[in-house]
XYZ file of C-alpha atoms in Angstrom:
614
model
C -22.361 24.349 -20.646
C -20.227 21.935 -22.642
C -21.694 18.784 -24.189
C -21.153 15.384 -22.578
C -18.894 14.354 -25.440
C -16.715 17.451 -24.947
C -16.644 16.868 -21.176
C -15.532 13.281 -21.759
C -12.700 14.439 -24.016
C -11.538 16.978 -21.453
C -11.738 14.461 -18.601
C -9.803 11.849 -20.568
C -7.180 14.470 -21.442
C -6.592 15.002 -17.711
C -6.375 11.302 -16.893
C -9.919 10.366 -15.908
C -11.827 7.260 -16.931
C -15.178 8.129 -18.460
C -16.383 4.573 -17.837
C -15.056 1.629 -15.860
C -15.678 -2.100 -15.644
C -18.019 -3.069 -12.808
C -16.433 -6.292 -11.500
C -19.602 -7.178 -9.597
C -21.804 -7.252 -12.709
C -19.214 -7.663 -15.455
C -20.616 -4.693 -17.371
C -19.190 -1.236 -18.163
C -20.451 1.583 -15.960
C -20.412 5.168 -17.298
C -19.115 7.846 -14.926
C -21.593 10.594 -13.959
C -20.844 13.995 -15.481
C -21.023 15.514 -11.985
C -18.055 13.390 -10.906
C -15.939 14.452 -13.887
C -16.720 18.124 -13.349
C -15.906 17.938 -9.627
C -12.487 16.418 -10.293
C -11.708 18.919 -13.035
C -12.591 21.761 -10.654
C -10.269 20.289 -8.041
C -7.444 20.104 -10.567
C -7.949 23.768 -11.390
C -9.364 23.018 -14.840
C -12.423 24.797 -16.218
C -14.889 21.959 -17.006
C -16.243 23.979 -19.925
C -12.857 24.704 -21.502
C -11.178 22.890 -24.355
C -8.286 20.506 -23.589
C -4.926 22.252 -23.396
C -1.417 21.416 -22.317
C 0.171 17.979 -22.259
C -2.275 15.118 -21.671
C -1.946 12.807 -18.691
C 0.415 9.917 -19.356
C -1.322 6.971 -20.982
C 1.572 4.516 -20.629
C 3.384 3.228 -17.539
C 6.876 4.441 -18.324
C 9.450 3.635 -15.643
C 12.051 6.413 -15.752
C 15.674 5.526 -16.304
C 17.303 4.806 -12.956
C 14.028 4.620 -11.023
C 14.910 1.312 -9.419
C 14.249 0.507 -5.772
C 16.831 -1.180 -3.573
C 16.908 -4.976 -3.288
C 19.585 -6.544 -1.045
C 21.933 -8.554 -3.288
C 22.014 -11.404 -0.774
C 18.330 -12.191 -1.474
C 19.259 -13.425 -4.950
C 21.348 -16.222 -3.444
C 19.416 -16.743 -0.214
C 15.749 -15.656 -0.333
C 14.462 -14.490 3.033
C 11.429 -14.845 5.243
C 9.911 -12.903 8.078
C 6.990 -12.469 10.452
C 3.922 -10.184 10.268
C 1.725 -8.989 13.098
C -0.626 -6.219 14.112
C 1.317 -4.339 16.774
C -1.747 -3.505 18.853
C -2.720 -7.212 19.080
C 0.429 -8.240 20.971
C -0.068 -9.456 24.518
C 2.635 -9.274 27.181
C 3.117 -9.121 30.934
C 4.146 -5.484 30.783
C 1.967 -3.616 28.281
C -1.265 -1.740 29.025
C -3.768 -3.644 26.936
C -2.239 -2.701 23.592
C 0.984 -3.876 21.992
C 3.691 -1.248 22.162
C 7.194 -0.444 20.971
C 8.635 -2.391 23.904
C 6.740 -5.467 22.717
C 7.970 -4.797 19.194
C 11.570 -4.780 20.436
C 11.040 -8.046 22.320
C 9.328 -9.691 19.355
C 12.111 -8.556 17.011
C 14.633 -10.371 19.181
C 12.493 -13.520 19.303
C 11.892 -13.552 15.536
C 15.508 -12.732 14.772
C 16.639 -15.640 16.932
C 14.158 -17.856 15.049
C 15.859 -16.984 11.734
C 13.520 -14.288 10.418
C 14.914 -11.531 8.198
C 12.125 -9.030 8.873
C 9.330 -8.210 11.277
C 6.324 -6.537 9.673
C 3.651 -4.511 11.441
C 0.490 -2.577 10.610
C 0.768 1.137 9.767
C 2.078 3.044 12.788
C 0.797 6.412 11.556
C -0.592 9.098 13.846
C -4.335 8.752 14.393
C -6.462 11.093 16.578
C -5.436 11.068 20.250
C -8.636 12.958 21.085
C -10.748 10.247 19.411
C -9.114 6.896 20.178
C -12.154 4.994 18.930
C -11.062 6.032 15.422
C -8.692 3.105 15.538
C -8.120 2.025 11.945
C -4.389 2.213 11.199
C -5.352 2.642 7.551
C -7.307 5.865 8.229
C -4.553 8.010 9.723
C -4.598 11.664 10.603
C -1.040 12.048 9.338
C 1.250 9.438 7.768
C 4.436 11.348 8.568
C 4.089 10.924 12.316
C 3.557 8.099 14.804
C 0.716 6.877 16.992
C 1.722 7.721 20.597
C -0.488 4.938 21.998
C 2.336 2.589 20.964
C 4.753 4.218 23.416
C 5.995 1.743 26.040
C 5.305 3.383 29.390
C 7.922 1.384 31.272
C 10.626 2.864 29.023
C 9.617 6.456 29.858
C 11.262 7.807 33.039
C 8.632 8.973 35.485
C 5.657 7.328 33.739
C 3.743 5.387 36.381
C 1.866 2.230 35.443
C -1.887 2.996 35.349
C -3.989 1.442 38.107
C -6.105 -0.409 35.550
C -3.152 -1.762 33.530
C -3.708 -5.353 34.676
C -7.383 -5.221 33.734
C -6.550 -3.751 30.328
C -3.969 -6.506 29.777
C -6.602 -9.184 30.409
C -9.040 -7.901 27.757
C -9.577 -10.002 24.622
C -10.190 -6.837 22.571
C -8.254 -3.587 22.650
C -10.363 -1.032 24.533
C -8.971 2.010 22.744
C -10.732 4.718 24.799
C -9.672 3.115 28.095
C -6.134 2.484 26.849
C -5.818 6.066 25.628
C -7.143 7.529 28.872
C -4.735 5.471 30.958
C -1.633 5.832 28.827
C -1.984 9.504 27.940
C -2.553 10.385 31.596
C 0.607 8.503 32.572
C 2.567 10.144 29.786
C 1.294 13.600 30.688
C 2.313 12.994 34.277
C 5.836 12.129 33.159
C 5.965 15.123 30.834
C 4.856 17.511 33.564
C 7.284 16.206 36.187
C 10.228 14.504 34.474
C 10.239 15.038 30.696
C 13.950 14.380 30.235
C 16.228 11.697 31.586
C 19.956 10.966 31.300
C 19.451 9.260 27.936
C 16.650 11.576 26.799
C 18.114 15.065 27.010
C 16.409 18.366 26.316
C 19.021 19.039 23.620
C 17.994 15.845 21.832
C 14.340 16.862 22.013
C 15.019 20.347 20.689
C 17.071 18.935 17.816
C 14.194 16.591 16.965
C 11.712 19.467 16.954
C 13.987 21.607 14.781
C 14.473 18.781 12.309
C 10.716 18.142 12.169
C 10.166 21.755 11.176
C 6.829 23.324 10.377
C 5.181 20.005 9.499
C 5.824 18.600 12.979
C 4.804 21.852 14.682
C 1.509 21.985 12.807
C 0.755 18.374 13.660
C 1.283 19.130 17.356
C -0.866 22.251 17.098
C -3.595 20.217 15.410
C -3.502 17.599 18.168
C -3.708 20.259 20.891
C -6.631 22.037 19.224
C -8.326 18.706 18.516
C -8.221 17.916 22.224
C -9.693 21.310 23.133
C -12.413 21.085 20.471
C -13.411 17.572 21.489
C -13.714 18.637 25.122
C -15.888 21.575 23.991
C -18.312 19.288 22.147
C -16.917 19.676 18.638
C -15.470 16.796 16.651
C -11.777 15.850 16.760
C -11.405 16.594 13.038
C -10.994 20.107 11.692
C -14.103 19.994 9.513
C -16.219 20.056 12.708
C -14.373 23.046 14.186
C -15.453 26.688 14.086
C -14.681 28.195 10.683
C -11.878 30.411 12.022
C -9.908 27.364 13.159
C -10.113 25.439 9.901
C -7.107 27.259 8.425
C -3.773 26.802 10.223
C -2.630 30.281 9.201
C -5.538 32.141 10.777
C -5.011 34.596 13.691
C -7.458 32.557 15.763
C -5.297 29.430 15.353
C -2.179 31.373 16.358
C -3.944 32.714 19.439
C -5.263 29.309 20.484
C -1.882 27.650 19.850
C -0.261 30.180 22.191
C -2.906 29.494 24.814
C -2.301 25.755 24.435
C 1.493 26.039 24.303
C 2.076 23.373 26.969
C -0.244 20.948 25.158
C 1.530 21.630 21.859
C 4.892 20.882 23.484
C 3.425 17.710 25.016
C 2.442 16.436 21.568
C 5.897 17.290 20.213
C 7.354 15.340 23.143
C 5.104 12.344 22.410
C 6.385 12.228 18.831
C 9.970 12.414 20.073
C 9.482 9.557 22.557
C 7.643 7.438 19.972
C 10.357 7.933 17.357
C 13.129 7.070 19.833
C 11.353 3.869 20.860
C 10.667 2.823 17.275
C 14.333 3.441 16.482
C 15.326 1.180 19.397
C 13.090 -1.587 18.005
C 14.683 -1.192 14.573
C 18.149 -1.488 16.097
C 17.085 -4.587 18.030
C 15.856 -6.217 14.810
C 19.173 -5.644 13.085
C 21.132 -6.763 16.152
C 19.107 -9.991 16.147
C 20.560 -10.839 12.737
C 17.736 -9.713 10.467
C 18.941 -8.747 7.003
C 16.010 -6.355 6.494
C 14.805 -5.463 9.980
C 11.505 -3.695 10.577
C 8.977 -3.803 7.749
C 6.521 -0.919 7.998
C 3.221 -0.400 6.222
C 2.030 2.719 4.380
C -1.689 3.524 4.255
C -2.998 4.651 0.870
C -4.245 8.001 2.173
C -5.149 10.161 5.156
C -8.375 11.083 6.914
C -10.243 13.917 5.263
C -10.458 15.816 8.567
C -7.031 15.055 9.976
C -3.760 16.806 10.637
C -2.356 16.308 7.152
C -5.322 17.769 5.268
C -5.633 20.621 7.784
C -1.985 21.633 7.368
C -2.061 21.210 3.587
C 0.558 18.470 3.606
C -1.884 16.020 2.033
C -2.193 18.206 -1.111
C -5.779 16.970 -1.190
C -8.484 17.344 -3.824
C -11.610 18.891 -2.234
C -14.863 16.966 -2.015
C -13.407 13.611 -3.057
C -12.384 10.473 -1.217
C -10.506 7.323 -2.186
C -12.247 3.982 -2.529
C -12.798 1.008 -4.788
C -15.377 0.213 -7.463
C -17.896 -2.616 -7.051
C -16.435 -6.120 -7.079
C -17.402 -9.641 -6.075
C -16.552 -9.093 -2.399
C -18.262 -5.689 -2.044
C -20.921 -5.485 -4.711
C -21.736 -1.819 -4.034
C -18.086 -0.741 -3.953
C -16.082 0.702 -1.064
C -15.516 4.235 0.202
C -12.412 4.362 2.394
C -13.031 7.955 3.497
C -9.456 9.012 2.714
C -8.338 12.243 1.115
C -7.203 12.125 -2.496
C -3.938 13.807 -3.483
C -4.054 16.296 -6.326
C -1.580 15.543 -9.137
C -1.359 19.242 -9.964
C -0.696 20.220 -6.321
C 1.993 17.547 -5.997
C 3.717 18.758 -9.155
C 3.513 22.382 -8.026
C 5.290 21.415 -4.780
C 7.964 19.464 -6.691
C 6.554 16.306 -5.037
C 7.872 17.344 -1.620
C 4.750 16.067 0.237
C 5.222 12.570 -1.214
C 9.014 12.596 -0.834
C 8.927 13.688 2.810
C 6.184 11.213 3.679
C 8.172 8.290 2.212
C 11.344 9.464 3.979
C 9.464 9.458 7.300
C 8.478 5.797 6.788
C 12.002 4.722 5.931
C 13.694 6.483 8.848
C 13.564 3.211 10.822
C 12.439 0.645 8.245
C 14.362 -1.842 6.149
C 11.242 -2.522 4.099
C 8.056 -0.670 3.277
C 4.796 -2.197 2.119
C 2.685 0.267 0.129
C -1.010 -0.428 0.559
C -2.890 -0.310 -2.757
C 0.284 0.403 -4.704
C -1.783 0.973 -7.851
C -2.230 4.481 -6.404
C 1.105 5.293 -8.014
C -0.712 5.000 -11.344
C -4.347 5.838 -10.556
C -6.865 6.250 -7.743
C -10.592 5.560 -7.680
C -12.166 8.807 -6.462
C -15.688 9.162 -5.114
C -17.587 12.443 -4.660
C -18.636 13.066 -1.057
C -22.184 11.958 -0.201
C -22.329 9.766 -3.299
C -22.274 5.962 -3.546
C -18.913 4.424 -4.531
C -20.286 3.397 -7.905
C -20.408 7.104 -8.865
C -16.623 7.336 -8.725
C -13.948 7.121 -11.383
C -10.230 6.548 -11.781
C -7.847 9.518 -11.913
C -4.362 9.073 -13.298
C -1.455 10.001 -11.009
C 2.012 11.295 -12.012
C 3.398 7.750 -12.182
C 6.906 8.449 -13.460
C 7.542 11.257 -10.977
C 6.247 9.280 -7.996
C 8.347 6.263 -8.982
C 11.425 8.433 -9.302
C 10.937 9.842 -5.796
C 10.133 6.444 -4.275
C 13.157 4.759 -5.813
C 15.497 7.548 -4.706
C 14.338 7.210 -1.091
C 14.552 3.404 -1.241
C 18.146 3.495 -2.465
C 19.171 6.219 -0.030
C 17.890 4.141 2.904
C 18.692 0.726 1.345
C 15.092 -0.298 1.965
C 13.024 -2.897 0.111
C 9.672 -1.754 -1.305
C 6.702 -4.132 -1.535
C 3.584 -3.107 -3.432
C 0.194 -4.473 -2.346
C -1.152 -5.185 -5.835
C -4.458 -6.891 -5.022
C -7.860 -6.139 -6.507
C -8.093 -4.443 -9.878
C -4.570 -4.282 -11.300
C -4.292 -2.387 -14.628
C -2.668 -4.162 -17.556
C 1.084 -3.737 -17.525
C 1.253 -2.499 -13.935
C 2.988 -5.562 -12.519
C 5.532 -5.451 -15.332
C 6.295 -1.840 -14.431
C 6.616 -2.810 -10.757
C 9.129 -5.494 -11.620
C 11.141 -3.061 -13.716
C 11.206 -0.635 -10.766
C 12.223 -3.407 -8.320
C 8.974 -3.101 -6.361
C 8.122 -6.560 -5.071
C 4.664 -7.880 -5.863
C 2.450 -9.061 -2.980
C 1.254 -12.592 -3.650
C -1.465 -14.095 -1.431
C -1.823 -17.885 -1.416
C -5.640 -17.664 -1.349
C -5.673 -15.659 -4.579
C -3.077 -17.577 -6.604
C -5.581 -19.885 -8.260
C -7.836 -20.213 -11.289
C -10.491 -22.620 -12.501
C -7.835 -25.357 -12.722
C -6.802 -25.001 -9.093
C -3.997 -23.405 -7.096
C -0.894 -22.274 -8.938
C 2.229 -24.374 -8.538
C 4.874 -22.955 -6.213
C 7.371 -22.760 -9.072
C 5.091 -20.402 -11.026
C 5.220 -17.614 -8.433
C 7.325 -14.646 -9.553
C 10.788 -14.080 -8.138
C 10.256 -10.353 -7.609
C 7.590 -10.835 -4.967
C 6.691 -11.434 -1.347
C 4.431 -14.446 -0.792
C 2.198 -15.037 2.226
C -0.988 -16.855 3.138
C -3.161 -13.810 3.826
C -3.263 -10.185 4.868
C -5.127 -8.047 7.422
C -8.237 -7.827 5.229
C -8.429 -11.620 4.935
C -9.006 -14.385 7.495
C -6.226 -16.435 9.039
C -5.982 -19.888 7.512
C -7.970 -21.649 10.275
C -10.856 -19.188 9.825
C -10.644 -19.344 6.027
C -10.837 -23.140 6.194
C -14.091 -22.976 8.161
C -15.574 -20.283 5.885
C -16.314 -17.930 8.751
C -15.417 -14.926 6.582
C -18.151 -15.883 4.104
C -20.823 -15.869 6.790
C -19.577 -12.566 8.180
C -19.827 -10.829 4.801
C -23.407 -11.985 4.381
C -24.359 -11.157 7.980
C -23.178 -7.593 7.521
C -24.888 -7.056 4.183
C -21.732 -6.930 2.079
C -23.016 -9.660 -0.241
C -26.477 -11.113 -0.797
C -27.449 -14.616 0.405
C -27.293 -16.134 -3.081
C -23.761 -14.840 -3.633
C -22.807 -16.135 -0.196
C -24.011 -19.634 -1.108
C -21.858 -19.546 -4.234
C -18.859 -18.464 -2.148
C -19.454 -21.298 0.339
C -19.626 -23.894 -2.433
C -16.482 -22.469 -3.964
C -14.678 -22.655 -0.611
C -15.348 -26.407 -0.442
C -13.665 -26.798 -3.813
C -10.848 -24.500 -2.709
C -10.055 -26.666 0.307
C -9.690 -29.727 -1.896
C -7.608 -27.816 -4.422
C -5.366 -26.380 -1.734
C -4.618 -29.815 -0.288
C -3.718 -31.087 -3.761
C -1.323 -28.158 -4.192
C 0.201 -28.759 -0.768
C 0.690 -32.439 -1.529
C 2.395 -31.481 -4.780
C 4.601 -28.612 -3.567
C 4.299 -28.289 0.211
C 5.533 -31.638 1.460
C 2.071 -32.706 2.666
C 1.879 -36.483 2.752
C -1.034 -37.779 0.677
C -4.084 -38.620 2.728
C -2.880 -37.020 5.973
C -5.265 -34.046 5.735
C -8.991 -34.337 5.048
C -10.663 -31.583 3.025
C -13.926 -32.378 4.809
C -12.454 -31.794 8.268
C -14.274 -29.117 10.234
C -11.051 -27.604 11.548
C -7.858 -26.893 9.664
C -5.510 -29.883 9.929
C -2.232 -28.982 11.612
C -0.311 -30.639 8.789
C -1.978 -28.363 6.243
C -0.917 -25.218 8.122
C 2.692 -26.393 8.154
C 2.588 -27.460 4.514
C 1.152 -24.099 3.452
C 4.164 -22.340 4.935
C 6.533 -24.877 3.400
C 4.803 -24.278 0.051
C 5.434 -20.534 0.304
C 9.044 -21.092 1.334
C 9.578 -23.198 -1.779
C 8.378 -20.522 -4.181
C 11.061 -18.506 -6.010
C 9.821 -15.308 -4.310
C 12.635 -13.245 -2.805
C 10.637 -12.918 0.412
C 7.840 -14.781 2.118
C 5.940 -13.860 5.238
C 4.468 -15.783 8.161
C 1.450 -14.194 9.813
C 1.822 -14.475 13.580
C -1.944 -14.808 14.000
C -1.877 -17.947 11.799
C 0.330 -19.545 14.431
C -1.044 -18.303 17.756
C -4.188 -16.255 17.047
C -6.302 -14.262 17.268
C -8.458 -16.255 14.858
C -11.086 -13.508 14.598
C -10.701 -11.418 11.428
C -8.539 -8.363 11.971
C -10.718 -6.254 9.712
C -13.941 -6.859 7.825
C -13.693 -4.528 4.806
C -16.835 -2.516 4.229
C -17.717 -2.280 7.933
C -16.893 0.390 10.529
C -18.698 -0.026 13.866
C -20.753 -3.202 13.419
C -17.664 -5.440 13.659
C -14.738 -4.955 16.120
C -12.210 -4.068 13.446
C -8.603 -3.557 14.595
C -9.391 -4.775 18.122
C -8.826 -8.570 18.469
C -5.809 -9.384 20.636
C -3.501 -12.363 20.619
C -4.378 -14.991 23.227
C -0.665 -15.844 23.617
C 1.841 -13.711 25.511
C 5.043 -12.707 23.743
C 6.918 -14.325 26.612
C 5.437 -17.707 25.622
C 6.019 -17.512 21.878
C 9.360 -19.369 21.610
C 7.828 -22.467 23.257
C 4.464 -22.300 21.492
C 4.106 -25.503 19.393
C 2.936 -23.881 16.141
C 5.442 -21.027 16.427
C 8.281 -23.459 17.078
C 7.244 -25.826 14.240
C 6.701 -23.219 11.536
C 9.769 -21.125 12.319
C 11.882 -24.302 12.315
C 10.631 -25.348 8.895
C 11.138 -21.823 7.550
C 14.744 -21.879 8.797
C 15.242 -25.210 7.085
C 13.729 -24.074 3.788
C 15.215 -20.566 3.785
C 18.355 -20.512 5.934
C 19.827 -17.127 6.621
C 23.389 -16.748 5.277
C 26.022 -16.154 7.934
C 27.278 -13.063 6.174
C 25.501 -11.110 3.491
C 25.854 -7.865 1.587
C 23.049 -5.398 2.124
């Protein structure tokens, strides 16, 4: 066996960190030899061999011409838009979960209010056989859509479920009940009236042909997943009998033939979902939005999902993506997502990445890439090990950028990179060179001297108050997120006390910044107030609108709720992640006081040009 020093040299040659900075303790943490050897094995490298071949890139070189699309009109008239979690939307017609019909309606409302984009959570396919696996950031397959977002009333022959009214009244999304009701209604329509005058069989068959083997395998996976779950196995392929864990096995072919109607049903669901998403995208553009729908890309896919089963994920075995320890999660985070293999991607000429990006941009004018640092490196954790045992693995940065930029230009779509957390030196400069907008969160734009001035924000960026992993402003003001982290063991009590004391200082600092740059009249908002002053909410949005950022976003939940955190990072079942629903119906949004106030001030600060080049 090779010495540790030789192993370190080999690992570094292939783009691994042999130690990393622990942000929770401020000290370097060496990477276990077992982790390095596991990654080398996955890359097809003998851990006991000497380094050979070209080393992994050590510099962030942006290839010539790898520049993403940015609408020229944003230079003269920066834009703004709205964000929401699609599932949280409440309406008089959905079935307890926001759907593509709600998205179409909201696009029209936001477009009429002057917004240039409407952003939503990832819409990726999850597991229809396990609807409780509800995180949009833990998808089964990023190339396809979640059929629970299909609007039943837009599907000919789909009857409204008997319990639809009860599901609509829930304050949390009841995913199992929603899935049971909606999938039964959709199956009824499929069995009796799958095609209507505007939804022809020819259109369906063309969709299936265009989707090719990737779409077929996803439908086969979904059909087998349903059968296996009913038989007492898990919905993911790693819990199936060994003969079914390879899509090319005779047993899979036999079962797929037996389940042919179910396979066609899942193909049909994807067709309906794509048609409805396309209609929402067209509605956004027709409402005057310069960008239109803004979709979100998860950083990876479930280790037991459709993409890893089919091989489309090009995954490294035995490793998952996560984050090293930091001040918010002192033991680190394991996101349970498969890790792509740089060697497998290169061997496939980057087709898995290219096709996945193309699928996102089919109906999107903008794409937010979660944890965009994955273009450069990923923090990989061996299975059944704590996150702290992980390490960073370099990715083929130049090649991925080249593919991303080509798709962006071909679709004339803006790309936003979520660059929060540990950002390597030089990464944001490379993003700017590649025309990938930075993602600037008001809460984080501060230092020991206070909140940054609006004028200091970068131009090549999207600015907003918060994101799905952070509390809405009213909850942040009250410090509820601090108590939740302590209650769920994510930080210790002493750290929580420090966070609470810091939040008191933050409230004072934020009001000073809003008085300086957000039009907040001095003395009209009290930092000691228990609840967020209305004037501070308005001034925070005015502050963002006055930054030089090309885009800024308004979070719908900041205006109308829900005030409960969307997601508490580091938790799975002990907090109702991805379930809180808006207390306000879409039908009531235009007249809602906060919605009307904030959209009016955004129109005033960032008016949409009458005509603009795209």
